[in-house]
Short mmCIF file of C-alpha atoms and ligand atoms in Angstrom, two decimals:
data_model
loop_
_atom_site.label_atom_id
_atom_site.label_comp_id
_atom_site.label_asym_id
_atom_site.label_seq_id
_atom_site.Cartn_x
_atom_site.Cartn_y
_atom_site.Cartn_z
CA MET A 29 79.55 111.29 116.77
CA ASN A 30 77.42 113.51 114.60
CA ASN A 31 74.51 111.30 113.70
CA ASN A 32 73.84 113.22 110.49
CA LEU A 33 77.01 111.82 109.03
CA LYS A 34 76.39 109.04 106.56
CA LYS A 35 78.17 106.00 107.85
CA VAL A 36 80.52 103.68 106.08
CA LEU A 37 81.06 100.51 108.03
CA VAL A 38 84.22 98.41 107.85
CA VAL A 39 83.81 94.88 109.18
CA ASP A 40 87.04 93.43 110.51
CA TYR A 41 87.90 89.82 109.75
CA GLY A 42 91.38 90.14 111.22
CA SER A 43 93.43 91.54 108.32
CA GLN A 44 96.69 93.38 109.00
CA THR A 45 95.40 96.18 106.76
CA THR A 46 91.87 96.80 108.11
CA GLN A 47 92.95 100.12 109.62
CA LEU A 48 94.17 101.19 106.19
CA ILE A 49 90.67 100.69 104.76
CA ILE A 50 89.32 103.13 107.36
CA ARG A 51 92.11 105.56 106.53
CA ARG A 52 91.34 105.49 102.83
CA VAL A 53 87.61 106.05 103.41
CA ARG A 54 88.33 109.04 105.63
CA GLU A 55 90.90 110.41 103.18
CA ILE A 56 88.21 110.21 100.51
CA GLY A 57 86.13 112.40 102.81
CA MET A 58 83.61 110.10 104.47
CA TYR A 59 83.01 109.12 108.03
CA CYS A 60 83.83 105.50 108.75
CA GLU A 61 83.66 103.11 111.68
CA MET A 62 85.04 99.65 112.25
CA ILE A 63 83.49 96.71 114.11
CA THR A 64 84.44 93.06 114.48
CA TYR A 65 82.46 90.66 112.30
CA ASN A 66 80.53 89.00 115.13
CA ILE A 67 78.47 92.08 116.05
CA LEU A 68 77.48 92.96 112.49
CA PRO A 69 73.71 92.18 112.67
CA SER A 70 73.13 94.14 115.90
CA TYR A 71 75.27 97.04 114.68
CA ILE A 72 73.30 97.31 111.44
CA LYS A 73 70.01 97.43 113.31
CA LYS A 74 71.19 100.24 115.53
CA ASN A 75 73.32 102.32 113.20
CA LYS A 76 71.93 101.78 109.71
CA PRO A 77 75.17 102.11 107.71
CA GLN A 78 74.92 103.12 104.05
CA ALA A 79 77.88 101.07 102.86
CA ILE A 80 79.62 97.97 104.18
CA ILE A 81 83.18 96.91 103.44
CA LEU A 82 84.24 93.44 104.56
CA SER A 83 87.97 93.28 105.29
CA GLY A 84 90.46 90.55 104.51
CA GLY A 85 91.56 88.06 107.13
CA PRO A 86 93.83 85.10 107.75
CA ALA A 87 91.16 82.34 107.89
CA SER A 88 89.91 80.01 105.15
CA SER A 89 86.22 80.65 104.49
CA PHE A 90 85.42 76.95 103.90
CA GLU A 91 86.69 75.85 107.31
CA LYS A 92 84.08 75.12 109.96
CA LYS A 93 85.48 77.49 112.55
CA SER A 94 86.21 80.41 110.24
CA PRO A 95 84.51 83.77 110.94
CA LYS A 96 81.21 83.92 109.09
CA ILE A 97 78.59 86.40 107.96
CA ASP A 98 74.81 86.17 108.26
CA SER A 99 73.36 85.61 104.76
CA ASN A 100 70.46 88.00 105.55
CA ILE A 101 72.90 90.90 105.45
CA PHE A 102 73.01 90.51 101.67
CA ASN A 103 69.25 91.09 101.37
CA LEU A 104 69.05 94.42 103.17
CA GLY A 105 69.78 96.52 100.09
CA ILE A 106 73.00 97.94 101.63
CA PRO A 107 75.84 97.89 99.06
CA ILE A 108 78.66 95.57 100.13
CA LEU A 109 82.30 95.38 99.05
CA GLY A 110 84.22 92.27 100.14
CA ILE A 111 88.00 92.47 100.11
CA CYS A 112 90.03 89.23 99.87
CA TYR A 113 88.59 87.09 102.71
CA GLY A 114 85.59 89.43 102.62
CA MET A 115 84.98 88.40 99.00
CA GLN A 116 85.60 84.73 99.72
CA ILE A 117 83.19 84.58 102.65
CA THR A 118 80.57 86.39 100.53
CA CYS A 119 80.92 83.72 97.82
CA GLN A 120 80.93 80.87 100.29
CA ILE A 121 77.75 82.05 102.03
CA LEU A 122 75.90 82.87 98.82
CA GLY A 123 76.50 79.44 97.26
CA GLY A 124 79.75 79.88 95.34
CA LYS A 125 82.94 77.85 95.90
CA VAL A 126 86.21 78.78 97.52
CA LYS A 127 89.18 76.42 97.39
CA ASN A 128 92.78 76.24 98.31
CA THR A 129 94.08 75.76 94.76
CA LYS A 130 97.74 76.11 95.78
CA LYS A 131 97.97 79.06 93.34
CA ARG A 132 98.93 81.44 96.10
CA GLU A 133 99.56 85.02 95.09
CA PHE A 134 101.55 87.41 97.25
CA GLY A 135 102.72 90.88 96.36
CA LYS A 136 102.34 92.85 93.17
CA ALA A 137 100.15 91.52 90.35
CA GLU A 138 98.49 92.85 87.23
CA ILE A 139 94.76 92.60 86.68
CA LYS A 140 92.83 92.70 83.43
CA LEU A 141 89.41 94.31 83.41
CA LEU A 142 86.84 92.19 81.62
CA LYS A 143 83.86 94.52 81.56
CA SER A 144 83.26 98.18 82.18
CA SER A 145 81.67 98.67 85.58
CA LEU A 146 81.03 101.43 88.09
CA LEU A 147 83.58 99.87 90.45
CA PHE A 148 86.42 100.26 87.94
CA GLU A 149 85.33 103.55 86.37
CA ASN A 150 88.45 105.50 85.31
CA VAL A 151 90.73 102.73 86.62
CA GLY A 152 91.75 101.73 83.08
CA LYS A 153 90.23 100.96 79.75
CA THR A 154 88.68 97.49 79.54
CA LYS A 155 91.30 94.83 78.84
CA LEU A 156 94.17 97.10 79.88
CA SER A 157 95.90 96.05 83.05
CA SER A 158 96.36 97.79 86.36
CA GLN A 159 98.79 96.99 89.16
CA VAL A 160 97.31 95.60 92.37
CA TRP A 161 98.57 93.98 95.55
CA MET A 162 97.58 90.41 96.39
CA SER A 163 97.95 88.37 99.53
CA HIS A 164 95.94 85.18 99.52
CA GLY A 165 96.17 81.41 99.58
CA ASP A 166 92.52 80.55 98.81
CA GLU A 167 90.64 81.40 95.69
CA VAL A 168 87.06 81.74 94.47
CA THR A 169 86.49 79.03 91.85
CA ASP A 170 82.69 79.16 91.34
CA LEU A 171 80.61 82.31 91.51
CA PRO A 172 77.29 82.49 93.37
CA GLU A 173 74.17 83.03 91.28
CA GLY A 174 73.74 86.55 89.97
CA PHE A 175 77.50 87.35 90.05
CA ILE A 176 79.80 88.02 87.11
CA LYS A 177 83.56 88.25 86.78
CA LEU A 178 84.77 91.83 86.48
CA ALA A 179 88.54 91.28 86.42
CA THR A 180 91.13 88.50 86.35
CA THR A 181 94.85 88.29 87.05
CA GLU A 182 97.56 87.37 84.54
CA LYS A 183 97.30 83.80 85.88
CA ASN A 184 93.61 83.88 85.02
CA ASN A 185 92.54 83.88 88.65
CA ILE A 186 89.44 85.82 89.61
CA ALA A 187 90.42 89.31 90.74
CA SER A 188 87.00 90.92 91.05
CA ILE A 189 83.35 89.92 90.94
CA GLY A 190 80.04 91.70 91.24
CA ASN A 191 76.31 91.26 91.51
CA LEU A 192 75.49 94.57 89.88
CA LYS A 193 71.78 94.39 90.60
CA LYS A 194 72.23 93.80 94.33
CA LYS A 195 75.30 96.07 94.52
CA ILE A 196 77.48 93.36 96.06
CA TYR A 197 81.10 93.42 94.89
CA GLY A 198 84.27 91.50 95.65
CA LEU A 199 87.98 92.19 95.19
CA GLN A 200 90.58 89.47 95.58
CA PHE A 201 93.32 92.10 95.90
CA HIS A 202 93.75 94.82 98.52
CA PRO A 203 92.68 98.26 97.25
CA GLU A 204 93.63 99.86 100.59
CA VAL A 205 97.43 99.36 100.24
CA ILE A 206 99.45 101.87 98.27
CA HIS A 207 100.89 99.21 95.95
CA THR A 208 97.44 98.92 94.37
CA ILE A 209 97.97 101.94 92.19
CA LYS A 210 94.31 102.82 91.61
CA GLY A 211 93.12 101.31 94.92
CA LYS A 212 91.78 104.51 96.46
CA LEU A 213 89.88 105.28 93.26
CA ILE A 214 88.26 101.82 93.38
CA ILE A 215 87.10 102.42 96.97
CA GLU A 216 85.91 105.91 95.99
CA ASN A 217 83.98 104.45 93.04
CA PHE A 218 82.28 101.99 95.36
CA LEU A 219 81.28 104.70 97.83
CA MET A 220 80.35 107.48 95.43
CA ARG A 221 79.13 105.76 92.28
CA ILE A 222 77.62 102.58 93.75
CA CYS A 223 76.54 103.67 97.26
CA LYS A 224 75.85 107.27 96.08
CA LEU A 225 77.47 108.75 99.18
CA LYS A 226 78.80 112.30 99.31
CA LYS A 227 82.02 113.57 100.85
CA ASN A 228 81.09 115.10 104.20
CA TRP A 229 83.93 114.29 106.59
CA LYS A 230 85.94 117.41 107.30
CA MET A 231 87.90 118.35 110.38
CA GLU A 232 86.06 121.66 110.83
CA ASN A 233 82.70 119.82 110.81
CA PHE A 234 84.09 117.39 113.32
CA LEU A 235 85.29 120.24 115.53
CA GLU A 236 81.94 122.01 115.42
CA SER A 237 79.97 118.87 116.16
CA GLN A 238 82.27 117.92 119.05
CA ILE A 239 82.01 121.37 120.63
CA LEU A 240 78.24 121.16 120.47
CA LYS A 241 78.22 117.64 121.85
CA ILE A 242 80.53 118.54 124.74
CA LYS A 243 78.48 121.64 125.62
CA ASN A 244 75.25 119.63 125.67
CA MET A 245 76.78 116.91 127.75
CA VAL A 246 78.59 119.04 130.33
CA LYS A 247 75.95 121.76 130.82
CA GLU A 248 76.85 123.53 134.08
CA GLU A 249 79.05 120.78 135.53
CA LYS A 250 82.84 120.70 135.72
CA VAL A 251 85.31 118.58 133.74
CA ILE A 252 88.72 117.43 134.92
CA CYS A 253 91.47 116.68 132.43
CA GLY A 254 94.94 115.26 133.02
CA LEU A 255 97.44 117.32 131.07
CA SER A 256 100.83 115.89 130.10
CA GLY A 257 101.99 118.30 127.43
CA GLY A 258 101.78 115.63 124.73
CA VAL A 259 99.77 116.06 121.54
CA ASP A 260 96.69 114.10 122.59
CA SER A 261 96.12 115.64 126.00
CA SER A 262 96.90 119.13 124.63
CA VAL A 263 94.33 118.73 121.85
CA VAL A 264 91.72 117.38 124.29
CA ALA A 265 92.34 120.30 126.63
CA ALA A 266 92.21 122.86 123.79
CA LEU A 267 88.98 121.37 122.46
CA LEU A 268 87.31 121.36 125.88
CA SER A 269 88.63 124.79 126.67
CA LYS A 270 87.02 126.09 123.49
CA ALA A 271 83.75 124.31 124.28
CA ILE A 272 83.35 124.99 127.99
CA GLY A 273 86.09 127.48 129.00
CA LYS A 274 86.35 127.86 132.76
CA LYS A 275 84.32 124.74 133.47
CA LEU A 276 87.44 122.79 132.47
CA ILE A 277 90.08 122.21 135.11
CA CYS A 278 93.32 120.61 134.01
CA ILE A 279 95.64 118.82 136.38
CA PHE A 280 99.30 118.56 135.43
CA VAL A 281 101.25 116.16 137.64
CA ASN A 282 105.00 116.56 137.21
CA HIS A 283 106.49 113.19 138.09
CA GLY A 284 110.03 114.41 137.54
CA PHE A 285 110.73 112.34 134.44
CA LEU A 286 109.82 114.97 131.89
CA ARG A 287 112.17 116.24 129.23
CA LYS A 288 114.41 119.21 130.06
CA ASP A 289 112.33 122.36 130.66
CA GLU A 290 109.16 120.58 129.63
CA GLU A 291 107.12 121.62 132.68
CA LYS A 292 107.84 125.29 131.96
CA GLU A 293 106.77 124.88 128.33
CA VAL A 294 103.54 123.10 129.27
CA ILE A 295 102.56 125.87 131.67
CA ILE A 296 103.46 128.67 129.24
CA ASN A 297 101.55 127.01 126.40
CA PHE A 298 98.53 126.41 128.60
CA LYS A 299 98.33 130.07 129.54
CA LYS A 300 98.80 131.12 125.93
CA TYR A 301 96.31 128.80 124.23
CA MET A 302 93.67 127.87 126.79
CA ASN A 303 91.09 129.76 128.66
CA SER A 304 90.69 127.31 131.55
CA LYS A 305 92.17 126.57 134.92
CA LEU A 306 95.42 124.66 135.45
CA ILE A 307 96.48 122.98 138.67
CA TYR A 308 100.21 122.22 138.66
CA ILE A 309 101.46 119.59 141.08
CA ASN A 310 105.15 119.15 141.62
CA ALA A 311 105.34 115.53 142.76
CA LYS A 312 108.95 114.84 141.78
CA SER A 313 110.14 113.80 145.20
CA SER A 314 107.30 111.41 145.97
CA PHE A 315 107.73 109.59 142.63
CA PHE A 316 111.48 109.49 143.09
CA LYS A 317 111.19 108.02 146.58
CA LYS A 318 108.81 105.30 145.40
CA LEU A 319 111.13 104.34 142.54
CA ARG A 320 114.39 104.50 144.42
CA ASN A 321 115.24 100.80 144.42
CA VAL A 322 113.03 99.60 141.63
CA THR A 323 114.84 97.99 138.69
CA ASP A 324 112.20 95.74 137.14
CA PRO A 325 110.60 97.49 134.12
CA GLU A 326 107.07 96.29 134.81
CA LYS A 327 107.35 97.24 138.46
CA LYS A 328 108.54 100.72 137.48
CA ARG A 329 105.52 101.19 135.24
CA LYS A 330 103.13 99.92 137.91
CA VAL A 331 104.64 102.07 140.67
CA ILE A 332 104.40 105.18 138.48
CA GLY A 333 100.85 104.35 137.39
CA ARG A 334 99.70 103.84 140.98
CA GLU A 335 101.41 106.96 142.28
CA PHE A 336 99.97 109.01 139.45
CA VAL A 337 96.46 107.81 140.21
CA ARG A 338 96.95 108.46 143.93
CA ILE A 339 98.08 112.04 143.44
CA PHE A 340 95.56 112.78 140.71
CA GLU A 341 92.78 111.43 142.88
CA ILE A 342 93.72 113.67 145.81
CA GLU A 343 93.68 116.75 143.57
CA ALA A 344 90.55 115.78 141.67
CA LYS A 345 88.60 115.26 144.88
CA LYS A 346 89.30 118.86 145.87
CA ILE A 347 87.39 120.07 142.83
CA LYS A 348 83.75 120.52 143.71
CA ASN A 349 80.99 119.61 141.24
CA ALA A 350 83.26 117.69 138.90
CA LYS A 351 81.20 115.18 136.94
CA PHE A 352 83.44 114.31 134.00
CA LEU A 353 86.97 113.21 133.25
CA ALA A 354 88.33 114.01 129.78
CA GLN A 355 90.86 111.64 128.22
CA GLY A 356 92.82 111.53 124.98
CA THR A 357 91.94 107.99 123.91
CA LEU A 358 92.54 107.56 120.15
CA TYR A 359 90.91 105.28 117.62
CA PRO A 360 93.87 102.85 117.41
CA ASP A 361 93.60 102.41 121.23
CA VAL A 362 89.90 101.62 120.85
CA ILE A 363 90.56 99.12 118.07
CA GLU A 364 93.49 97.61 119.93
CA SER A 365 91.53 97.09 123.13
CA LYS A 366 88.72 95.47 121.13
CA LYS A 367 91.20 93.18 119.40
CA ILE A 368 92.76 92.20 122.69
CA ASP A 369 89.30 91.34 124.08
CA GLY A 370 88.52 89.14 121.11
CA ALA A 371 91.82 87.50 120.41
CA GLY A 372 93.14 87.16 123.94
CA SER A 373 96.57 88.42 122.90
CA LYS A 374 99.22 88.82 125.53
CA ALA A 375 99.97 92.17 127.12
CA ILE A 376 103.56 93.16 126.37
CA LYS A 377 103.79 95.99 128.88
CA SER A 378 101.47 97.86 131.15
CA HIS A 379 101.06 101.23 129.51
CA HIS A 380 100.66 103.99 131.98
CA ASN A 381 97.30 105.64 131.57
CA VAL A 382 94.56 106.94 133.78
CA GLY A 383 92.07 104.23 132.83
CA GLY A 384 91.33 103.29 136.45
CA LEU A 385 90.53 106.84 137.43
CA PRO A 386 86.91 107.33 136.39
CA LYS A 387 85.86 104.28 138.42
CA ARG A 388 87.66 105.47 141.53
CA LEU A 389 86.52 109.03 141.16
CA ASN A 390 83.03 108.21 140.07
CA LEU A 391 83.37 110.42 137.01
CA LYS A 392 81.90 109.99 133.56
CA LEU A 393 84.37 109.79 130.70
CA ILE A 394 84.62 112.27 127.86
CA GLU A 395 86.81 110.94 125.04
CA PRO A 396 86.44 113.36 122.13
CA LEU A 397 89.33 111.82 120.13
CA ARG A 398 87.98 108.26 120.22
CA GLU A 399 87.20 108.30 116.50
CA LEU A 400 90.48 109.82 115.32
CA PHE A 401 93.87 108.62 114.18
CA LYS A 402 97.01 110.41 115.34
CA ASP A 403 97.42 112.52 112.22
CA GLU A 404 93.75 113.49 112.41
CA VAL A 405 94.34 114.59 116.01
CA ARG A 406 97.18 116.76 114.70
CA GLU A 407 94.85 118.22 112.07
CA LEU A 408 92.27 118.93 114.76
CA GLY A 409 94.97 120.63 116.84
CA LYS A 410 95.75 122.84 113.85
CA GLU A 411 92.07 123.67 113.45
CA LEU A 412 92.06 124.65 117.14
CA GLY A 413 94.96 127.03 116.57
CA LEU A 414 97.62 125.10 118.50
CA PRO A 415 101.20 125.83 117.35
CA ARG A 416 103.33 123.46 115.30
CA ASN A 417 105.70 122.68 118.17
CA ILE A 418 102.82 121.15 120.15
CA ILE A 419 101.02 119.48 117.24
CA GLN A 420 104.08 117.85 115.69
CA ARG A 421 105.53 116.60 118.96
CA HIS A 422 106.81 113.05 119.01
CA PRO A 423 104.87 110.69 121.29
CA PHE A 424 106.19 110.65 124.86
CA PRO A 425 105.26 107.79 127.19
CA GLY A 426 103.33 108.40 130.41
CA PRO A 427 106.18 107.19 132.67
CA GLY A 428 108.53 109.53 130.77
CA LEU A 429 112.29 109.23 131.10
CA SER A 430 112.00 106.67 133.91
CA ILE A 431 111.55 103.87 131.36
CA ARG A 432 114.54 105.16 129.41
CA ILE A 433 116.91 104.48 132.29
CA PRO A 434 117.14 100.68 132.54
CA GLY A 435 118.11 99.59 136.05
CA LYS A 436 118.24 101.86 139.08
CA ILE A 437 117.18 105.47 138.66
CA THR A 438 119.31 108.16 140.27
CA ASN A 439 119.17 111.94 140.09
CA LYS A 440 122.51 111.97 138.31
CA LYS A 441 121.19 109.60 135.63
CA ILE A 442 118.00 111.63 135.13
CA ASN A 443 120.07 114.76 134.60
CA ILE A 444 122.47 113.09 132.16
CA LEU A 445 119.53 111.78 130.14
CA LYS A 446 117.75 115.13 130.11
CA GLU A 447 120.86 116.89 128.78
CA ALA A 448 121.62 114.24 126.13
CA ASP A 449 117.99 114.14 125.01
CA LYS A 450 117.87 117.93 124.68
CA ILE A 451 120.92 117.93 122.40
CA TYR A 452 119.48 115.10 120.29
CA ILE A 453 116.14 116.86 119.75
CA ASP A 454 117.91 120.18 119.06
CA GLU A 455 120.02 118.56 116.36
CA LEU A 456 116.98 116.89 114.80
CA LEU A 457 115.19 120.23 114.61
CA LYS A 458 118.26 122.07 113.30
CA ASN A 459 118.75 119.51 110.54
CA ASN A 460 115.05 119.39 109.55
CA LEU A 461 114.82 115.76 110.60
CA TYR A 462 112.37 116.00 113.49
CA ASN A 463 109.23 115.79 111.36
CA LYS A 464 110.59 112.96 109.21
CA ILE A 465 110.84 110.76 112.29
CA TRP A 466 107.90 109.35 114.23
CA GLN A 467 109.76 109.16 117.52
CA ALA A 468 113.34 109.80 118.61
CA PHE A 469 114.89 109.66 122.04
CA CYS A 470 117.95 108.72 124.09
CA VAL A 471 118.25 105.85 126.53
CA LEU A 472 120.82 105.91 129.33
CA LEU A 473 122.26 102.43 129.71
CA PRO A 474 123.43 101.07 133.06
CA VAL A 475 126.78 100.33 131.47
CA LYS A 476 130.03 102.17 132.01
CA SER A 477 132.95 101.79 129.66
CA VAL A 478 136.50 103.02 129.34
CA GLY A 479 137.34 105.93 127.13
CA VAL A 480 140.06 108.44 126.53
CA MET A 481 139.25 112.11 126.65
CA GLY A 482 142.07 114.58 126.25
CA ASP A 483 144.97 112.65 127.67
CA SER A 484 143.02 111.07 130.48
CA ARG A 485 141.20 107.85 130.98
CA SER A 486 137.43 108.11 131.40
CA TYR A 487 134.99 105.59 132.80
CA GLU A 488 131.48 106.81 132.08
CA TYR A 489 127.95 105.90 131.05
CA THR A 490 126.65 104.89 127.62
CA VAL A 491 123.80 106.57 125.75
CA SER A 492 121.87 104.76 123.07
CA ILE A 493 119.96 106.82 120.53
CA ARG A 494 116.76 105.58 118.91
CA ALA A 495 114.94 106.95 115.85
CA ILE A 496 112.01 105.19 114.26
CA THR A 497 109.36 105.67 111.63
CA SER A 498 105.88 104.31 112.24
CA THR A 499 102.24 105.04 111.56
CA ASP A 500 100.70 104.07 114.86
CA GLY A 501 103.46 102.80 117.15
CA MET A 502 102.32 99.21 116.69
CA THR A 503 105.22 98.45 114.37
CA ALA A 504 108.30 100.54 113.71
CA ASP A 505 111.19 100.78 111.27
CA ILE A 506 114.57 102.26 111.95
CA TYR A 507 115.30 105.73 110.64
CA TYR A 508 118.88 105.69 109.32
CA PHE A 509 120.86 108.90 109.71
CA ARG A 510 123.65 110.11 107.49
CA GLU A 511 127.15 109.55 108.80
CA GLU A 512 127.85 113.28 109.29
CA PHE A 513 124.76 113.70 111.44
CA LEU A 514 125.71 110.77 113.68
CA LYS A 515 129.29 112.00 114.04
CA LYS A 516 128.18 115.48 114.99
CA LEU A 517 125.55 114.25 117.43
CA SER A 518 127.92 111.85 119.14
CA GLY A 519 130.57 114.58 119.40
CA ARG A 520 128.09 117.05 120.90
CA ILE A 521 126.64 114.67 123.50
CA ILE A 522 130.04 113.45 124.68
CA GLY A 523 131.51 116.94 124.58
CA GLU A 524 128.65 118.68 126.37
CA VAL A 525 127.19 116.13 128.78
CA ASN A 526 129.23 115.22 131.81
CA GLY A 527 129.15 111.51 132.58
CA VAL A 528 128.85 110.06 129.05
CA ASN A 529 131.72 108.72 126.94
CA ARG A 530 130.05 106.35 124.46
CA ILE A 531 127.06 106.63 122.09
CA LEU A 532 125.31 103.67 120.44
CA PHE A 533 122.74 103.72 117.65
CA ASP A 534 119.83 101.31 118.17
CA ILE A 535 119.15 99.48 114.89
CA THR A 536 116.26 97.28 116.01
CA SER A 537 112.83 97.48 114.46
CA LYS A 538 109.55 96.68 116.25
CA PRO A 539 108.98 93.76 116.32
CA PRO A 540 111.18 92.19 117.64
CA ALA A 541 112.05 95.11 119.96
CA THR A 542 109.46 97.47 121.39
CA ILE A 543 109.95 101.19 120.79
CA GLU A 544 110.75 102.00 124.41
CA TRP A 545 113.42 99.95 126.17
CA GLU A 546 111.25 99.09 129.15
P1 XMP B 9 106.26 100.36 122.88
O1 XMP B 9 107.45 100.62 123.74
O2 XMP B 9 105.18 99.56 123.56
O3 XMP B 9 105.62 101.79 122.60
O4 XMP B 9 106.63 99.80 121.54
C1 XMP B 9 104.67 102.09 121.63
C2 XMP B 9 104.36 103.56 121.72
O5 XMP B 9 103.69 103.84 122.95
C3 XMP B 9 104.44 104.75 123.73
N1 XMP B 9 104.35 104.31 125.12
C4 XMP B 9 103.47 104.80 126.00
N2 XMP B 9 102.54 105.76 125.87
N3 XMP B 9 101.94 105.46 128.12
C5 XMP B 9 101.78 106.09 126.95
O6 XMP B 9 100.92 106.97 126.86
C6 XMP B 9 102.87 104.49 128.32
O7 XMP B 9 102.99 103.93 129.40
C7 XMP B 9 103.66 104.15 127.20
N4 XMP B 9 104.65 103.23 127.02
C8 XMP B 9 105.05 103.36 125.73
C9 XMP B 9 105.86 104.66 123.20
O8 XMP B 9 106.59 105.84 123.47
C10 XMP B 9 105.59 104.44 121.74
O9 XMP B 9 105.26 105.65 121.09
#
């Protein structure tokens, strides 16, 4: 990170919308980091943030075991904005009262501004209302000393408070969600008018600072990077290639479960857009052999992960003077792994990644995308001059098509899936749907059914198509196609792909289903 950037700190108390706070701050044009509440004092000492936003959270601030905040934080002169639980814990710690008054408010509400204040500048004239989004069971009933009410709801509940002298503010509603119409403006007012911060977060600054950082770190050593052809690894490779050129060596392991013609495209694009070395390993047959009789989804993922590491390790060891391994870890992955550490949530599936590699290879990690969200990675890719067809690519899982063939994998099934998938993606592109969808793919089911084609009976496989919208892959909604599109797609796949006679449309969101089938 560029240490000259003024830092906005978001403290996570477990809200579903904490990531959205970070998004809004970055959209406003400021650099922002998130930490969990329990490391706040040590983080402040080390990083000296200029603004602190306390997120919402599911706990009740008056309960003994609820996540707390050190009262000294409020005496450091750093402006603080507490949102929902963040406001309640501020009140609780500073001597106010928070109660469960049974006046729960969920969803849209109107607030009335009581006083003009920097926080609500240009949000509305005093006494006029503004639509906000609420989600709380507890409520602040008594304010701590030095605080005043800035806004109330129609039900006369406190909607916002502030200690103007100490620059400590609270919002009972969530300014980060889009249903709070002037929410972004409220956050911007806090950062610009109260904290006096300037907008200095731009992708080109980020690119420049990363190039400098990578150059300084790598010096004359070599960096290895696993290339998959996906957005993240392509952007990492392009960034490193720009920073260190020939000192970057990319390894592309083809496990045989890529989309149709994908390996050719990856190699062509690499030559066109990067000025580094590429080692291409065709490992199709060794992966296929290892997976021959594997039907259990977790076992498939583990076998592929292990085989990938084995092959990558052999190749990486051949490269002399390699000191670093570059990876496309994104900010949501960083947050997610922190959350898992803290909350002990259960792993749903073992995602294939190369996390075990640096330890085995004794390499230091370079993760230049660690601070970015997916759409920021796409923006960075654009800044680096990568073409739209790489930048806008849908996510593709590490184990590739193998986890889209439930049950036993055969060569015939891989080929059927490749052909069906190609037609599906072609149709999405032709109909301008590809960029409206977060991820779309076919799954080849281990189910055969009877059909009639021409005058003959058929007994063939079933393809299920999936299309979802999402922001980060953590949750997903179904993307519903028009009838004509579905009819045409189904007709094309059955007409053009040998071995398929039935198409299903998966109408399950995540949760309860995951995006991939295995
Ligand atoms: P699930 O199926 O867990 O997928 O809902 C969420 C997102 O992650 C992708 N995915 C993977 N990505 N390695 C990856 O890099 C993997 O092993 C892997 N498994 C799933 C999936 O395609 C979706 O975008």
